[in-house]
Each structure stands twice: as C-alpha cells, then as structure tokens.
Amino acid sequence: MQGIKGFGSPLSNNSMRKLGEHIKRKLKRHKIKLTGLGVLFIVWLFCLPRPLFKNPSSTVIESREGMLLGARIADDGQWRFPAIDSVPYRFEQSILLFEDEYFYDHPGFNPVSMGKALWQNLTTDTRRGGSTLTQQVIRLARKNQKRSYFEKAIELFMATRLEAGYSKKEILNFYTSHAPFGGNVVGLETAAWRYFGIPASELSWGQSASLAVLPNAPALIFPGKNEEVLLKKRNRLLRKLHDKGIIDATTYELALEEGLPGKPMPLPQLASHLSEKIKQQYTGERITTTIDAHLQQKINRISAEHHYILKQNEINNLAVLILDVNTREVLAYVGNAPTTQENSHFVDIIHRPRSTGSILKPFLYAAALEGGEMLPTTLLTDVPTTINGYSPKNFNNQFDGAVPADEALSRSLNIPAVRSLQRYGLERFYHRLQEMNFDHINRPAHHYGLSLILGGAESSLWEITQAYAGMAASLNHFNASSSEYREWEFEPPSFIKKEEVSFGTTQSSPTVFDAGSIYKTFQALQNVNRPEGEENWQYFSNSQSIAWKTGTSFGFKDAWAVGVTPQYAVGIWVGNADGEGRPGLTGIQAAAPLLFDVFDVLPKSEPFAIPYDALAEAEICQKSGHLAGVFCEETSQEYIPEKGMRTHPCPYHRRVFLDASETYQVNSSCYALSNMKQKPWFSLAPAQEYYYTTLHPEYRPLPPFKADCLRDGEKVMEFIFPKPNETVLLAKDFDTEVNEVIFQLAHRATDTQVYWYLNDTFLGTTQTFHELALTPLPGEYILTAVDEAGNEIKQKIEIEKASL
C-alpha cells in the first residue's frame, strides 16, 4: 500500500496530524461522512511509507560463488550492506531470545512486556524498554525520534500496520538489515564482515550471540572499553540459549570460549579496481560478478610476486585480465599492481589506452590469410625499407632477406609486418580493427599510417584481450557447430553475472576472419619462443599449447603479452602508469613470465581443433611457402585457408640453362642447345639474397652468365642504401664533424668489380663487399653503379644536412 506524498517519509508526528486533516478535507469535499474511527483507520492504512527505508546502501561486490570481493561505503558514510534475503538461524534464535521472545506470537506489540516496562519506569529510577522487534523496526525507520510516551504510541500504531502488511520473516529481515552494530556499522551482514571477517551465514553461536546484544547497546563495541559488560551480556544470552534447549552443553561451553568482537576489520579487497568500476555504475547495489574468487586470489598473489621483482627495475604497474573464451565472462581482474599511491595505485590500467607495440600483428596475419593475400609460410621480404619517408627497423636491427610469414609473426619482425600492411591496405586493415571493436583506435587511418602495426595506435588491455578471445571463440563455435559463425563474435566481455554476452544469430559468413585463417594464425603463435624456464614446454605432460604474442612500445614504455587457449584468454600489461620507459621493459622479459605463471594455475585446455571445413589441401613449395609451381623440387601436401587457393604459384623457382660444367648460365646466343643442362633453381632478388645467404649457407646464388651470352632483363644488382625515395641526412658527431655516408649495394656475383658515380663524377671501385664511404655536399644527385660486365643501375637521391 503506497503512502501519500507530501507528508514526510517516514511519517513524523506533525505529518500524521496533517494526514488526518487532509483526509477529512477530502471526505468533506466528496460529502462522505466518516466517524472518528473511520478516519483513524484510513490514517492507519496509509501511515507506512514505501519503501520503509530510504537510507543509501553500500555497494557490495560478490564473486560468482557468492564470496565478498569488496565493498564501497554508502553515500552517508555508513557501512550499510543492501538488505539480506534471509536471517541466519543462529542469529535469529539469538536475537529473538534477547530482544523479543514472543515475536512470532504478538500482533506488533507485547502488552505484558509494555506493562512491566511501564511499572518499572514509574516505580524505579531505572529504565526498561518494552518494545518488540516490530516496534524497533518502526523506530529505526523514523530515524530514532526522541523517546516519549507519545512517540511510543505512534510506534505501536505503525507497528500494527507493519504486521498487517508484511510477514514476520520480512519484518525480521528489516531489523537485521538496518539495526546499528556500533560506530558506522549497520546491519548484520556488515557487522559479520567488519567484526569477524566472514559472511553472516557462517557466524558461530558465540559470534551470533555477541552481535545479537549489540543493537541494544552499540557503544559496547569500542575496543578496550565495556568488554566486561559485553561479555556478561553475551554469556547470559548463551546460557539462555542452552537452558531453552536451543544449543547443547558442548556447544555452550565452546561458545563461551570464543572471543568478543573488537576493532572493525578491513573488508576484503580482492578486486579493488573492479569494485570501484562497479560502484560508478551500480551505486548502492549488491552485484554478483563473474569473477572466480579462488582464481582471483591466485592471480593477486602471482601479480604481487611479479611486482616485487619488477619494482627492482623501477617498473611499478601491471594489469591482468582473464576471460572465458566461450562465454566472454571476466574470470579474474587485476587493475593494477599492489604499488603505492605515488605510483598511481588507484589507476585502473585495464581500460587505459596504451601504445600497442606489436600486439596487433596477428590480426594483420589473419587478415592477409583470409583475404587470399598470402599463405601461412609464404616468404616475406625483410630488407632495409623506406616507404614515404618511414623506415621501420627490426627489434634486433638485423635483416633476414626473406623469411616465412609464420616465422616473421612468431619472431615479431617489424619490416615484413609493415610491408604486409602496405600490400594489404591501411584502410582495409583499419576497417578490420573497427569490426573487432577497437574503440580506442578512433582516428582516421591516415593519422596512424603504416606505424599502426608497430604501436602507432593506442588500445586498452580490455579491447586487446577481447579481440584475441573473439578469434578463439569464432574458431571454437565453427568447430562445434555446422561450420557456422556468430553475428557478434567480438562483443565486449561482461563482469556482471546477470548480464550475459549476446553473440547474435548464426551465419555462414565469417564475422571478421574465417576459421581457417584463425587456426593458422594460432598455429604460428604457438611457435613463439617462450621465456626462460619455458623453452622445452612440449616435453612436459602437464604443459599446454598456448597461442600467444608479446608487444613492446617505442621507448620501452609498455610491455604486452596475450595468450589464448580454447577455454581462456589472458591479457597482461606491464609498465609505468606515468609512461616512464625502463630498460628491460619488453614483452618477452617483463610480461611473458607473468603470462605463463597465470596459465600455470588455469585448468589445462586441449589444443584448438582443426577446422577442416574452412581449409583446403594443396601442394606447397617447401622453400617459398607458395603454391607449388612447375619448377618447385621439394613440395608437401598441406592444409591452407580456402582463399589461399587463388594465390600465385611460387615465383622464386625457375628453370635455368647451364653449361656442361654448371658454372655459367647460357642461352642459344652463346651455347649449343645440345650441350645445355636444364635445372630448377631457387633464386631471390639481389637485396633479399644479400642478407639471406648469411643465414642460409645452403642457399646457392644463380651462376653468372657466360661472358658472350646475351641477357634480357636480368637483375644482377640492387641498391641497399640509399633506398628508393629516401633522403640521406648528413649527421654530425660529438666534434661537430660531418659523418661519412656509406653507400651499399648487393650483387649476384660474389667476386666482381663495381664502379660508382655521383652524377658524372667517378667515386671509386668496390669488389666483393660493395660499400663506399664519402662525404657529399647537400643537393640532388644521380647515383650510378656499373659492374665490370656493363650492367648498370641508377637512382635519384637527395642529400640534406641533419637538423640540430
């Protein structure tokens, strides 16, 4: 029954009088005659406000199992947990026996108790209360009005209405949830945690009896004071419980030995940053999260151990996020390390945008496979590269010449990634990232440029981990269903138990990447070299296959590590919240060890199932990774993404004609056809070959042409530095002297002379190792190189002074 507006909430003495007058005026206006009793009945009918209590509540956060993860104080400064659904048996028996033994028998007031209290108050100097629990609920709802006989009459009047409108269990719940327990502790559940560090349902008989006597005299709880009085009250109650046969002798003796509540304990803070985030969205509510409390405790311990090591290098912050791949529920949430306030302990790193480093490379690899741009092991170029003035470098400042795509990904090589992004298309890849809900990558694609794939953009641990989880879930669902995908596979995770993630309807087309491309991407990521101590993981029976990737931002400011199995996605960030870089702050050194320690406490997952329906079997050239061409000698049958079937056959194997000794290449212009030998040959471009041969001693460069043979279009040399469209800067050393510029080129012949010219000026000759040092003046030039066979290459270059 809803109360009438405008008369206070809860109703005060003055408001009740106004209510009676208001009803009389209404009845008179409508010519309805009522007796005084009729008016009194209507006042009684509407005397209770709804809701009965409007006090703000604390925000309480629980795990999926119901364990307390943390809480935030109510807006009025009280620790008042939201109302509980039921009262624990031990406390119910204790509070009834102490406060209101006939609670289940009276109509809201107890005439016998009231008579005894009145007689004692009139005949002695001591004061005795005769209020029932129902009357005490009214008193609490009325904000503890000043005690008087008139106030008692109002409480009795409203108590009968409360009894008429609510069950006894509901009234007992009201009392238990809103009774004071000393200081700013309100309600049984709050008191159980603050004084004993356990939920109310786990309170012992001694603890329940101690709390049952507190609302009657909350001041008894002050540590070091009134302990003897509190002890006597509790023990009398325990004796009464024993005498009534509610507890046996053994329980009674044990309860007497239990300690009293003392100074309030701090509440659990198992997921403090998540608790704060929930408070902002669900203030004053009891929220059940998806967090696994036992897992959260383990991750907190592991994070603290790693933070202790990292802070020795002045690395002060870290974050850990664990998702269930298939439900997209958050299982563990460590928003920051247990660091100090000076080191931004209160910052929730999980949702803060940071430079991504190399962590986006697997998405580009999957996109290129899905788009039919390459095959999993296609050779990618890894040579010095400049694109529109942008010159990426590999982390080790070395070059492979040519490297399989899966190896380039597992080793996180930068140059192949940048060249792949240019070939795939910047706008096209940017659109893929938007489809995966990378909301922090929100500027136009041209703002990031090709550096997008190397950390030129910012994203959060939340977005990155959800994207890896989305790929894994897409693959899982494809294998578990009839080769179908889900409409919203990359939906953000949920940490609220009742808010399940919806993945939309099923469809035949991929959400972003097809299952075959995802599977091959994860295969490549399983080959990433693990950190120290994990190198031989495959030889241990308790180890598991993990697809994982690290990332390091420019300046060693952010270290990332993300790993996925069919069941879990784990994201790690390590660094300093203020952006300070530190030596050794890399993904493999700082973040990866934490990642694998986290996986060690997770249940072991089986490897990803092979999505045969999204793969096609093809003959692959083992050396180039392309579809086998007619001249490929070593081939194998492999499963590749379906769109890979439309890629070009191997361009590196070709047929060459050699003389009888196989020393020279020949053709019909200089050699008899009957004496020629035909052989398939694996041959790279000169710049690729220059670096490839140092790492692959088995590689055989093409033999030179016989001197008197005509050649058509043969590319025998290529500039390494300067690269096309690159401006050469004249840098100065510490003595302000201009440093020399080193020109380099690669030549197929191992022992040939090359003549260098700048415009028409002869610079010098090089042999075998073609590097030439000089100090030119600023300006535009034509750099020319001619070998002893008359082959010539030219390149326009621009030389400028380096700005200070």
PDB file of C-alpha atoms in Angstrom, residues 635-780:
ATOM      1  CA  THR A 635      56.791 -29.950 -52.068  1.00  0.00           C
ATOM      2  CA  SER A 636      54.355 -31.184 -49.452  1.00  0.00           C
ATOM      3  CA  GLN A 637      50.603 -31.535 -49.077  1.00  0.00           C
ATOM      4  CA  GLU A 638      49.309 -29.064 -46.528  1.00  0.00           C
ATOM      5  CA  TYR A 639      46.011 -27.593 -45.357  1.00  0.00           C
ATOM      6  CA  ILE A 640      45.676 -23.888 -46.113  1.00  0.00           C
ATOM      7  CA  PRO A 641      42.813 -21.366 -45.781  1.00  0.00           C
ATOM      8  CA  GLU A 642      40.372 -21.807 -48.656  1.00  0.00           C
ATOM      9  CA  LYS A 643      41.061 -18.418 -50.236  1.00  0.00           C
ATOM     10  CA  GLY A 644      44.726 -19.297 -50.347  1.00  0.00           C
ATOM     11  CA  MET A 645      43.972 -21.450 -53.384  1.00  0.00           C
ATOM     12  CA  ARG A 646      43.741 -18.304 -55.501  1.00  0.00           C
ATOM     13  CA  THR A 647      47.258 -17.077 -54.671  1.00  0.00           C
ATOM     14  CA  HIS A 648      50.004 -17.176 -57.303  1.00  0.00           C
ATOM     15  CA  PRO A 649      52.319 -20.171 -57.627  1.00  0.00           C
ATOM     16  CA  CYS A 650      55.918 -19.961 -56.462  1.00  0.00           C
ATOM     17  CA  PRO A 651      57.752 -17.037 -58.146  1.00  0.00           C
ATOM     18  CA  TYR A 652      61.168 -17.968 -56.761  1.00  0.00           C
ATOM     19  CA  HIS A 653      61.726 -21.256 -58.558  1.00  0.00           C
ATOM     20  CA  ARG A 654      62.507 -21.071 -62.223  1.00  0.00           C
ATOM     21  CA  ARG A 655      64.215 -23.086 -64.894  1.00  0.00           C
ATOM     22  CA  VAL A 656      67.779 -22.090 -65.775  1.00  0.00           C
ATOM     23  CA  PHE A 657      70.061 -23.281 -68.563  1.00  0.00           C
ATOM     24  CA  LEU A 658      73.657 -24.066 -67.641  1.00  0.00           C
ATOM     25  CA  ASP A 659      76.766 -25.076 -69.476  1.00  0.00           C
ATOM     26  CA  ALA A 660      78.082 -28.630 -69.183  1.00  0.00           C
ATOM     27  CA  SER A 661      80.121 -27.796 -66.060  1.00  0.00           C
ATOM     28  CA  GLU A 662      77.157 -25.961 -64.462  1.00  0.00           C
ATOM     29  CA  THR A 663      79.453 -22.984 -63.892  1.00  0.00           C
ATOM     30  CA  TYR A 664      77.644 -20.435 -66.049  1.00  0.00           C
ATOM     31  CA  GLN A 665      74.190 -19.648 -67.255  1.00  0.00           C
ATOM     32  CA  VAL A 666      73.928 -19.858 -71.008  1.00  0.00           C
ATOM     33  CA  ASN A 667      71.435 -19.434 -73.819  1.00  0.00           C
ATOM     34  CA  SER A 668      71.230 -20.140 -77.521  1.00  0.00           C
ATOM     35  CA  SER A 669      73.125 -16.939 -78.363  1.00  0.00           C
ATOM     36  CA  CYS A 670      76.339 -18.355 -76.965  1.00  0.00           C
ATOM     37  CA  TYR A 671      75.992 -22.068 -76.394  1.00  0.00           C
ATOM     38  CA  ALA A 672      74.920 -25.155 -78.306  1.00  0.00           C
ATOM     39  CA  LEU A 673      71.447 -26.345 -77.323  1.00  0.00           C
ATOM     40  CA  SER A 674      72.588 -29.970 -77.301  1.00  0.00           C
ATOM     41  CA  ASN A 675      75.153 -29.246 -74.590  1.00  0.00           C
ATOM     42  CA  MET A 676      72.911 -27.196 -72.275  1.00  0.00           C
ATOM     43  CA  LYS A 677      71.696 -28.536 -68.944  1.00  0.00           C
ATOM     44  CA  GLN A 678      68.297 -27.602 -67.560  1.00  0.00           C
ATOM     45  CA  LYS A 679      67.862 -27.254 -63.813  1.00  0.00           C
ATOM     46  CA  PRO A 680      65.192 -25.786 -61.494  1.00  0.00           C
ATOM     47  CA  TRP A 681      66.697 -23.060 -59.330  1.00  0.00           C
ATOM     48  CA  PHE A 682      65.528 -21.256 -56.204  1.00  0.00           C
ATOM     49  CA  SER A 683      66.554 -17.627 -56.664  1.00  0.00           C
ATOM     50  CA  LEU A 684      65.853 -14.499 -54.616  1.00  0.00           C
ATOM     51  CA  ALA A 685      66.139 -10.822 -55.599  1.00  0.00           C
ATOM     52  CA  PRO A 686      69.622  -9.368 -55.088  1.00  0.00           C
ATOM     53  CA  ALA A 687      68.726  -7.372 -51.952  1.00  0.00           C
ATOM     54  CA  GLN A 688      66.978 -10.389 -50.399  1.00  0.00           C
ATOM     55  CA  GLU A 689      69.853 -12.635 -51.381  1.00  0.00           C
ATOM     56  CA  TYR A 690      72.392 -10.280 -49.801  1.00  0.00           C
ATOM     57  CA  TYR A 691      71.028 -10.953 -46.307  1.00  0.00           C
ATOM     58  CA  TYR A 692      69.535 -14.397 -46.853  1.00  0.00           C
ATOM     59  CA  THR A 693      72.838 -16.072 -47.740  1.00  0.00           C
ATOM     60  CA  THR A 694      74.450 -15.168 -44.392  1.00  0.00           C
ATOM     61  CA  LEU A 695      71.708 -17.071 -42.527  1.00  0.00           C
ATOM     62  CA  HIS A 696      71.274 -19.905 -45.033  1.00  0.00           C
ATOM     63  CA  PRO A 697      74.624 -21.385 -46.075  1.00  0.00           C
ATOM     64  CA  GLU A 698      72.765 -23.960 -48.176  1.00  0.00           C
ATOM     65  CA  TYR A 699      71.499 -21.206 -50.484  1.00  0.00           C
ATOM     66  CA  ARG A 700      73.153 -21.206 -53.921  1.00  0.00           C
ATOM     67  CA  PRO A 701      73.133 -17.900 -55.841  1.00  0.00           C
ATOM     68  CA  LEU A 702      72.466 -18.098 -59.568  1.00  0.00           C
ATOM     69  CA  PRO A 703      75.638 -18.703 -61.604  1.00  0.00           C
ATOM     70  CA  PRO A 704      76.679 -15.701 -63.727  1.00  0.00           C
ATOM     71  CA  PHE A 705      76.031 -15.671 -67.435  1.00  0.00           C
ATOM     72  CA  LYS A 706      78.787 -16.754 -69.751  1.00  0.00           C
ATOM     73  CA  ALA A 707      80.590 -13.662 -70.960  1.00  0.00           C
ATOM     74  CA  ASP A 708      79.496 -13.808 -74.602  1.00  0.00           C
ATOM     75  CA  CYS A 709      75.831 -14.556 -73.859  1.00  0.00           C
ATOM     76  CA  LEU A 710      73.091 -12.002 -74.483  1.00  0.00           C
ATOM     77  CA  ARG A 711      70.939 -11.212 -71.400  1.00  0.00           C
ATOM     78  CA  ASP A 712      67.473  -9.750 -71.379  1.00  0.00           C
ATOM     79  CA  GLY A 713      66.101  -8.107 -68.228  1.00  0.00           C
ATOM     80  CA  GLU A 714      68.353  -9.925 -65.781  1.00  0.00           C
ATOM     81  CA  LYS A 715      68.569  -8.006 -62.466  1.00  0.00           C
ATOM     82  CA  VAL A 716      72.051  -8.657 -61.132  1.00  0.00           C
ATOM     83  CA  MET A 717      72.451  -5.836 -58.602  1.00  0.00           C
ATOM     84  CA  GLU A 718      70.319  -3.624 -56.356  1.00  0.00           C
ATOM     85  CA  PHE A 719      70.944  -0.660 -54.055  1.00  0.00           C
ATOM     86  CA  ILE A 720      70.616  -1.412 -50.347  1.00  0.00           C
ATOM     87  CA  PHE A 721      71.404   2.140 -49.193  1.00  0.00           C
ATOM     88  CA  PRO A 722      70.116   4.596 -50.047  1.00  0.00           C
ATOM     89  CA  LYS A 723      66.714   3.057 -50.689  1.00  0.00           C
ATOM     90  CA  PRO A 724      64.308   4.480 -53.290  1.00  0.00           C
ATOM     91  CA  ASN A 725      62.729   7.794 -52.257  1.00  0.00           C
ATOM     92  CA  GLU A 726      64.936   8.035 -49.176  1.00  0.00           C
ATOM     93  CA  THR A 727      66.526  11.345 -48.190  1.00  0.00           C
ATOM     94  CA  VAL A 728      70.126  10.973 -46.993  1.00  0.00           C
ATOM     95  CA  LEU A 729      70.857  13.066 -43.898  1.00  0.00           C
ATOM     96  CA  LEU A 730      74.365  14.329 -43.134  1.00  0.00           C
ATOM     97  CA  ALA A 731      74.683  13.777 -39.386  1.00  0.00           C
ATOM     98  CA  LYS A 732      77.393  15.284 -37.169  1.00  0.00           C
ATOM     99  CA  ASP A 733      79.386  13.584 -34.448  1.00  0.00           C
ATOM    100  CA  PHE A 734      80.232  14.969 -30.994  1.00  0.00           C
ATOM    101  CA  ASP A 735      83.057  17.015 -32.514  1.00  0.00           C
ATOM    102  CA  THR A 736      80.574  18.655 -34.915  1.00  0.00           C
ATOM    103  CA  GLU A 737      82.299  16.897 -37.832  1.00  0.00           C
ATOM    104  CA  VAL A 738      80.000  15.640 -40.592  1.00  0.00           C
ATOM    105  CA  ASN A 739      79.902  11.838 -40.628  1.00  0.00           C
ATOM    106  CA  GLU A 740      80.558   9.892 -43.783  1.00  0.00           C
ATOM    107  CA  VAL A 741      77.690   8.362 -45.760  1.00  0.00           C
ATOM    108  CA  ILE A 742      78.031   4.636 -46.548  1.00  0.00           C
ATOM    109  CA  PHE A 743      76.510   3.650 -49.897  1.00  0.00           C
ATOM    110  CA  GLN A 744      75.725  -0.090 -50.257  1.00  0.00           C
ATOM    111  CA  LEU A 745      74.539  -2.428 -52.974  1.00  0.00           C
ATOM    112  CA  ALA A 746      74.017  -6.172 -53.444  1.00  0.00           C
ATOM    113  CA  HIS A 747      75.399  -8.026 -56.496  1.00  0.00           C
ATOM    114  CA  ARG A 748      74.633 -11.584 -57.564  1.00  0.00           C
ATOM    115  CA  ALA A 749      78.256 -12.296 -58.484  1.00  0.00           C
ATOM    116  CA  THR A 750      80.433 -12.970 -55.490  1.00  0.00           C
ATOM    117  CA  ASP A 751      83.656 -11.536 -56.896  1.00  0.00           C
ATOM    118  CA  THR A 752      83.028  -8.717 -59.343  1.00  0.00           C
ATOM    119  CA  GLN A 753      84.067  -5.092 -59.523  1.00  0.00           C
ATOM    120  CA  VAL A 754      81.545  -2.253 -59.343  1.00  0.00           C
ATOM    121  CA  TYR A 755      82.284   1.342 -60.436  1.00  0.00           C
ATOM    122  CA  TRP A 756      80.482   4.138 -58.578  1.00  0.00           C
ATOM    123  CA  TYR A 757      79.492   7.579 -59.946  1.00  0.00           C
ATOM    124  CA  LEU A 758      77.740  10.573 -58.391  1.00  0.00           C
ATOM    125  CA  ASN A 759      76.271  12.470 -61.337  1.00  0.00           C
ATOM    126  CA  ASP A 760      79.196  12.231 -63.789  1.00  0.00           C
ATOM    127  CA  THR A 761      81.908  12.200 -61.121  1.00  0.00           C
ATOM    128  CA  PHE A 762      83.698   8.884 -60.583  1.00  0.00           C
ATOM    129  CA  LEU A 763      83.743   7.961 -56.880  1.00  0.00           C
ATOM    130  CA  GLY A 764      85.653   4.713 -56.747  1.00  0.00           C
ATOM    131  CA  THR A 765      85.588   0.931 -57.172  1.00  0.00           C
ATOM    132  CA  THR A 766      84.411  -1.860 -54.844  1.00  0.00           C
ATOM    133  CA  GLN A 767      84.856  -5.618 -55.084  1.00  0.00           C
ATOM    134  CA  THR A 768      83.053  -8.485 -53.264  1.00  0.00           C
ATOM    135  CA  PHE A 769      81.696  -6.221 -50.461  1.00  0.00           C
ATOM    136  CA  HIS A 770      80.138  -3.253 -52.205  1.00  0.00           C
ATOM    137  CA  GLU A 771      80.235  -0.426 -49.662  1.00  0.00           C
ATOM    138  CA  LEU A 772      81.573   3.035 -50.449  1.00  0.00           C
ATOM    139  CA  ALA A 773      82.076   5.855 -47.913  1.00  0.00           C
ATOM    140  CA  LEU A 774      82.096   9.560 -48.829  1.00  0.00           C
ATOM    141  CA  THR A 775      81.022  12.970 -47.530  1.00  0.00           C
ATOM    142  CA  PRO A 776      78.969  14.677 -50.261  1.00  0.00           C
ATOM    143  CA  LEU A 777      77.580  18.191 -50.161  1.00  0.00           C
ATOM    144  CA  PRO A 778      73.827  18.707 -49.763  1.00  0.00           C
ATOM    145  CA  GLY A 779      71.867  18.593 -53.013  1.00  0.00           C
ATOM    146  CA  GLU A 780      70.151  16.339 -55.511  1.00  0.00           C
TER     147      GLU A 780
END
